[in-house]
């Protein structure tokens, strides 16, 4: 654990000189894809917000860009705004992905968590979610075990609730998916398994899910940024 904390500290302190997360720079909104284009050169950005996974928890860290991260420039139509002042009906931001072009269909609606670094918008990695319309005309996210598992103190009094989806989502199960993985990824009673599909029964409406996300895996982004600024200030004094 001590080695792990030291590694995190080195990653933060060595990369913080490349860019800064601006105060009140978080923008949360739903949108639909207009276009995504690959950016061929990887040297134009020297830092990004990347992630590491520790004990099933996603931890966000500020790191220098690495060549195995593909960079894309995406343009999206903004549908509904939840946080941050965006004056336009469209937004353009950078996307980074280890696996090539992000799979964001034009026909689907997504929830995005975007930050502004040195005047440019950047999507937080793994912080976009397809949302699904419900029978009551709202939108919801199927039960997300990671956000409940990674809640920070004080814990939010938000519980998953049964959702009646207009078009019920179905998540494919593959032959090599282990029983243990299925149990952890699609736990009962929040999902039911039918043959090779996992079907969500519970979820959260967007307002509650955003609160869970900001008090869960995303909270470390801004908490650690504040610590970094204090550390760098002390070093420069």
Short mmCIF file of C-alpha atoms in Angstrom, two decimals:
data_model
loop_
_atom_site.label_atom_id
_atom_site.label_comp_id
_atom_site.label_asym_id
_atom_site.label_seq_id
_atom_site.Cartn_x
_atom_site.Cartn_y
_atom_site.Cartn_z
CA UNK A 1 0.00 0.00 0.00
CA UNK A 2 2.87 2.39 0.82
CA UNK A 3 4.45 1.73 -2.58
CA UNK A 4 1.11 2.30 -4.27
CA UNK A 5 0.61 5.65 -2.51
CA UNK A 6 4.15 6.68 -3.44
CA UNK A 7 3.47 5.80 -7.08
CA UNK A 8 0.31 7.89 -7.07
CA UNK A 9 2.18 10.81 -5.49
CA UNK A 10 4.90 10.68 -8.14
CA UNK A 11 2.35 10.49 -10.94
CA UNK A 12 0.52 13.51 -9.59
CA UNK A 13 3.50 15.71 -8.79
CA UNK A 14 5.45 15.01 -11.97
CA UNK A 15 2.50 15.56 -14.28
CA UNK A 16 0.87 18.58 -12.65
CA UNK A 17 3.26 20.97 -14.40
CA UNK A 18 1.71 20.08 -17.76
CA UNK A 19 -1.78 21.37 -17.11
CA UNK A 20 -4.39 22.23 -14.53
CA UNK A 21 -8.01 21.39 -13.98
CA UNK A 22 -9.73 24.74 -13.87
CA UNK A 23 -11.87 25.64 -10.89
CA UNK A 24 -15.56 24.86 -11.39
CA UNK A 25 -14.64 23.27 -14.70
CA UNK A 26 -16.98 20.29 -14.58
CA UNK A 27 -19.75 20.09 -17.16
CA UNK A 28 -22.40 17.38 -17.01
CA UNK A 29 -24.93 17.04 -19.80
CA UNK A 30 -26.70 14.61 -22.09
CA UNK A 31 -25.99 14.67 -25.78
CA UNK A 32 -25.91 12.91 -29.12
CA UNK A 33 -22.95 12.41 -31.42
CA UNK A 34 -22.54 14.61 -34.46
CA UNK A 35 -19.06 13.43 -35.43
CA UNK A 36 -15.86 11.88 -34.07
CA UNK A 37 -12.54 12.29 -35.87
CA UNK A 38 -9.19 10.75 -35.04
CA UNK A 39 -6.32 13.11 -34.21
CA UNK A 40 -3.22 11.57 -35.75
CA UNK A 41 -0.44 13.26 -33.78
CA UNK A 42 -0.18 12.31 -30.11
CA UNK A 43 2.33 14.98 -29.12
CA UNK A 44 0.03 18.00 -29.09
CA UNK A 45 -1.21 17.19 -25.58
CA UNK A 46 1.32 16.49 -22.85
CA UNK A 47 -1.13 15.50 -20.12
CA UNK A 48 -4.52 13.96 -19.66
CA UNK A 49 -6.75 12.54 -16.97
CA UNK A 50 -6.16 8.80 -17.09
CA UNK A 51 -7.31 5.94 -14.92
CA UNK A 52 -5.96 2.96 -13.10
CA UNK A 53 -8.02 0.14 -11.61
CA UNK A 54 -7.28 -1.02 -8.06
CA UNK A 55 -9.40 -3.71 -6.41
CA UNK A 56 -12.22 -3.10 -8.90
CA UNK A 57 -12.14 0.63 -8.12
CA UNK A 58 -11.47 3.19 -10.84
CA UNK A 59 -8.98 5.86 -9.71
CA UNK A 60 -8.45 8.95 -11.81
CA UNK A 61 -4.92 10.32 -12.11
CA UNK A 62 -3.34 13.15 -14.07
CA UNK A 63 -0.62 11.68 -16.29
CA UNK A 64 1.50 12.54 -19.31
CA UNK A 65 -0.08 11.33 -22.54
CA UNK A 66 1.11 7.93 -23.75
CA UNK A 67 1.16 6.72 -27.33
CA UNK A 68 -1.13 3.73 -26.72
CA UNK A 69 -3.96 6.18 -25.99
CA UNK A 70 -5.76 7.09 -29.19
CA UNK A 71 -6.95 10.67 -29.32
CA UNK A 72 -10.19 11.75 -30.95
CA UNK A 73 -12.00 15.03 -31.36
CA UNK A 74 -15.74 14.70 -30.89
CA UNK A 75 -18.58 17.07 -31.66
CA UNK A 76 -21.90 16.56 -29.88
CA UNK A 77 -25.32 18.12 -29.73
CA UNK A 78 -26.25 19.10 -26.18
CA UNK A 79 -29.71 17.92 -25.17
CA UNK A 80 -29.98 18.65 -21.43
CA UNK A 81 -27.56 20.42 -19.07
CA UNK A 82 -27.12 19.37 -15.46
CA UNK A 83 -23.94 21.12 -14.30
CA UNK A 84 -21.73 23.90 -15.66
CA UNK A 85 -22.54 26.87 -17.87
CA UNK A 86 -22.56 25.90 -21.52
CA UNK A 87 -24.01 28.64 -23.69
CA UNK A 88 -23.97 26.80 -27.02
CA UNK A 89 -26.20 23.98 -28.24
CA UNK A 90 -23.13 22.06 -29.45
CA UNK A 91 -19.81 21.19 -27.85
CA UNK A 92 -16.48 19.86 -29.10
CA UNK A 93 -14.12 17.97 -26.80
CA UNK A 94 -11.16 15.57 -26.79
CA UNK A 95 -11.67 11.87 -26.16
CA UNK A 96 -8.95 9.36 -25.25
CA UNK A 97 -9.39 5.64 -25.70
CA UNK A 98 -7.13 2.58 -25.46
CA UNK A 99 -9.27 0.58 -27.89
CA UNK A 100 -9.62 2.78 -30.93
CA UNK A 101 -12.64 4.83 -31.96
CA UNK A 102 -15.18 5.22 -29.13
CA UNK A 103 -18.40 3.31 -29.79
CA UNK A 104 -20.90 6.14 -29.59
CA UNK A 105 -23.84 5.65 -31.90
CA UNK A 106 -25.52 8.71 -33.41
CA UNK A 107 -28.91 7.20 -32.64
CA UNK A 108 -28.29 6.86 -28.89
CA UNK A 109 -28.23 9.45 -26.11
CA UNK A 110 -25.34 9.61 -23.64
CA UNK A 111 -24.56 11.24 -20.32
CA UNK A 112 -21.17 13.01 -20.37
CA UNK A 113 -18.81 14.26 -17.65
CA UNK A 114 -16.47 16.78 -19.27
CA UNK A 115 -13.79 18.99 -17.71
CA UNK A 116 -11.92 22.01 -18.99
CA UNK A 117 -8.13 21.94 -18.93
CA UNK A 118 -6.13 24.96 -20.09
CA UNK A 119 -9.17 26.27 -21.94
CA UNK A 120 -9.99 23.03 -23.77
CA UNK A 121 -12.79 20.55 -23.10
CA UNK A 122 -11.83 16.95 -22.34
CA UNK A 123 -14.04 13.97 -21.62
CA UNK A 124 -13.08 12.16 -18.43
CA UNK A 125 -12.14 8.63 -19.44
CA UNK A 126 -14.86 6.08 -18.69
CA UNK A 127 -17.21 8.95 -17.80
CA UNK A 128 -19.77 8.62 -20.54
CA UNK A 129 -22.84 6.46 -20.16
CA UNK A 130 -25.57 5.44 -22.50
CA UNK A 131 -28.91 6.41 -21.02
CA UNK A 132 -32.27 4.77 -21.61
CA UNK A 133 -35.74 6.26 -21.79
CA UNK A 134 -38.28 5.00 -19.26
CA UNK A 135 -42.02 4.52 -19.49
CA UNK A 136 -42.61 7.76 -17.57
CA UNK A 137 -40.67 9.83 -20.12
CA UNK A 138 -37.49 10.21 -18.05
CA UNK A 139 -34.01 8.80 -18.64
CA UNK A 140 -32.12 6.38 -16.41
CA UNK A 141 -28.87 4.43 -16.09
CA UNK A 142 -29.01 0.68 -15.29
CA UNK A 143 -27.69 -0.30 -11.85
CA UNK A 144 -23.98 0.56 -11.61
CA UNK A 145 -22.29 -1.51 -8.90
CA UNK A 146 -19.04 0.49 -9.10
CA UNK A 147 -20.64 3.75 -8.01
CA UNK A 148 -22.33 2.16 -5.00
CA UNK A 149 -19.14 0.31 -4.07
CA UNK A 150 -16.95 3.40 -4.34
CA UNK A 151 -19.05 5.94 -2.46
CA UNK A 152 -17.13 8.45 -0.32
CA UNK A 153 -18.10 9.77 3.08
CA UNK A 154 -20.60 11.12 3.81
CA UNK A 155 -22.60 8.42 2.05
CA UNK A 156 -25.55 9.54 -0.02
CA UNK A 157 -28.99 8.25 0.86
CA UNK A 158 -29.69 7.16 -2.68
CA UNK A 159 -30.94 3.67 -3.37
CA UNK A 160 -31.35 1.90 -6.71
CA UNK A 161 -34.99 1.69 -7.72
CA UNK A 162 -36.98 -0.50 -10.05
CA UNK A 163 -37.03 1.06 -13.49
CA UNK A 164 -39.57 0.39 -16.21
CA UNK A 165 -37.52 0.98 -19.36
CA UNK A 166 -39.36 1.88 -22.56
CA UNK A 167 -37.03 -0.36 -24.56
CA UNK A 168 -35.47 -2.74 -22.06
CA UNK A 169 -31.64 -2.85 -22.39
CA UNK A 170 -30.01 -6.23 -22.96
CA UNK A 171 -26.31 -6.79 -22.27
CA UNK A 172 -24.74 -9.72 -24.06
CA UNK A 173 -23.06 -12.48 -22.08
CA UNK A 174 -20.22 -14.38 -23.77
CA UNK A 175 -19.23 -18.01 -23.33
CA UNK A 176 -15.90 -17.15 -21.71
CA UNK A 177 -17.52 -14.88 -19.08
CA UNK A 178 -16.92 -16.65 -15.78
CA UNK A 179 -19.75 -17.22 -13.28
CA UNK A 180 -17.86 -15.11 -10.72
CA UNK A 181 -17.52 -12.22 -13.18
CA UNK A 182 -21.22 -12.41 -14.04
CA UNK A 183 -22.16 -12.42 -10.37
CA UNK A 184 -20.09 -9.31 -9.73
CA UNK A 185 -21.04 -7.45 -12.93
CA UNK A 186 -24.75 -8.25 -13.06
CA UNK A 187 -25.69 -9.00 -9.44
CA UNK A 188 -29.11 -10.11 -8.27
CA UNK A 189 -31.69 -8.68 -7.70
CA UNK A 190 -30.58 -5.73 -9.85
CA UNK A 191 -30.28 -7.85 -13.00
CA UNK A 192 -31.80 -11.03 -14.27
CA UNK A 193 -30.01 -13.44 -16.58
CA UNK A 194 -31.87 -14.88 -19.55
CA UNK A 195 -29.79 -17.28 -21.66
CA UNK A 196 -26.94 -15.13 -23.01
CA UNK A 197 -28.30 -11.76 -21.86
CA UNK A 198 -28.28 -9.68 -18.68
CA UNK A 199 -31.37 -7.52 -18.28
CA UNK A 200 -31.45 -4.62 -15.77
CA UNK A 201 -34.34 -4.45 -13.33
CA UNK A 202 -32.99 -1.64 -11.15
CA UNK A 203 -31.23 1.61 -11.93
CA UNK A 204 -31.11 5.31 -11.15
CA UNK A 205 -32.67 8.32 -12.81
CA UNK A 206 -30.10 10.81 -14.09
CA UNK A 207 -30.27 13.32 -11.24
CA UNK A 208 -29.50 10.62 -8.67
CA UNK A 209 -26.91 8.88 -10.83
CA UNK A 210 -24.97 12.12 -11.33
CA UNK A 211 -24.87 12.61 -7.55
CA UNK A 212 -23.61 9.05 -7.09
CA UNK A 213 -20.91 9.50 -9.74
CA UNK A 214 -19.69 12.78 -8.25
CA UNK A 215 -19.55 11.25 -4.77
CA UNK A 216 -17.98 8.05 -6.11
CA UNK A 217 -15.19 7.45 -8.61
CA UNK A 218 -15.20 11.03 -9.94
CA UNK A 219 -14.77 12.66 -6.55
CA UNK A 220 -11.06 11.80 -6.48
CA UNK A 221 -10.43 13.84 -9.63
CA UNK A 222 -11.13 17.13 -7.89
CA UNK A 223 -10.05 16.07 -4.39
CA UNK A 224 -6.61 15.03 -5.65
CA UNK A 225 -6.31 18.13 -7.82
CA UNK A 226 -6.72 20.34 -4.74
CA UNK A 227 -4.06 18.32 -2.90
CA UNK A 228 -1.73 18.68 -5.87
CA UNK A 229 -2.12 22.43 -5.98
CA UNK A 230 -1.36 22.67 -2.24
CA UNK A 231 1.70 20.41 -2.64
CA UNK A 232 3.08 22.41 -5.57
CA UNK A 233 2.42 25.69 -3.74
CA UNK A 234 4.41 24.50 -0.72
CA UNK A 235 7.28 23.35 -2.95
CA UNK A 236 7.43 26.73 -4.67
CA UNK A 237 7.42 28.70 -1.41
#
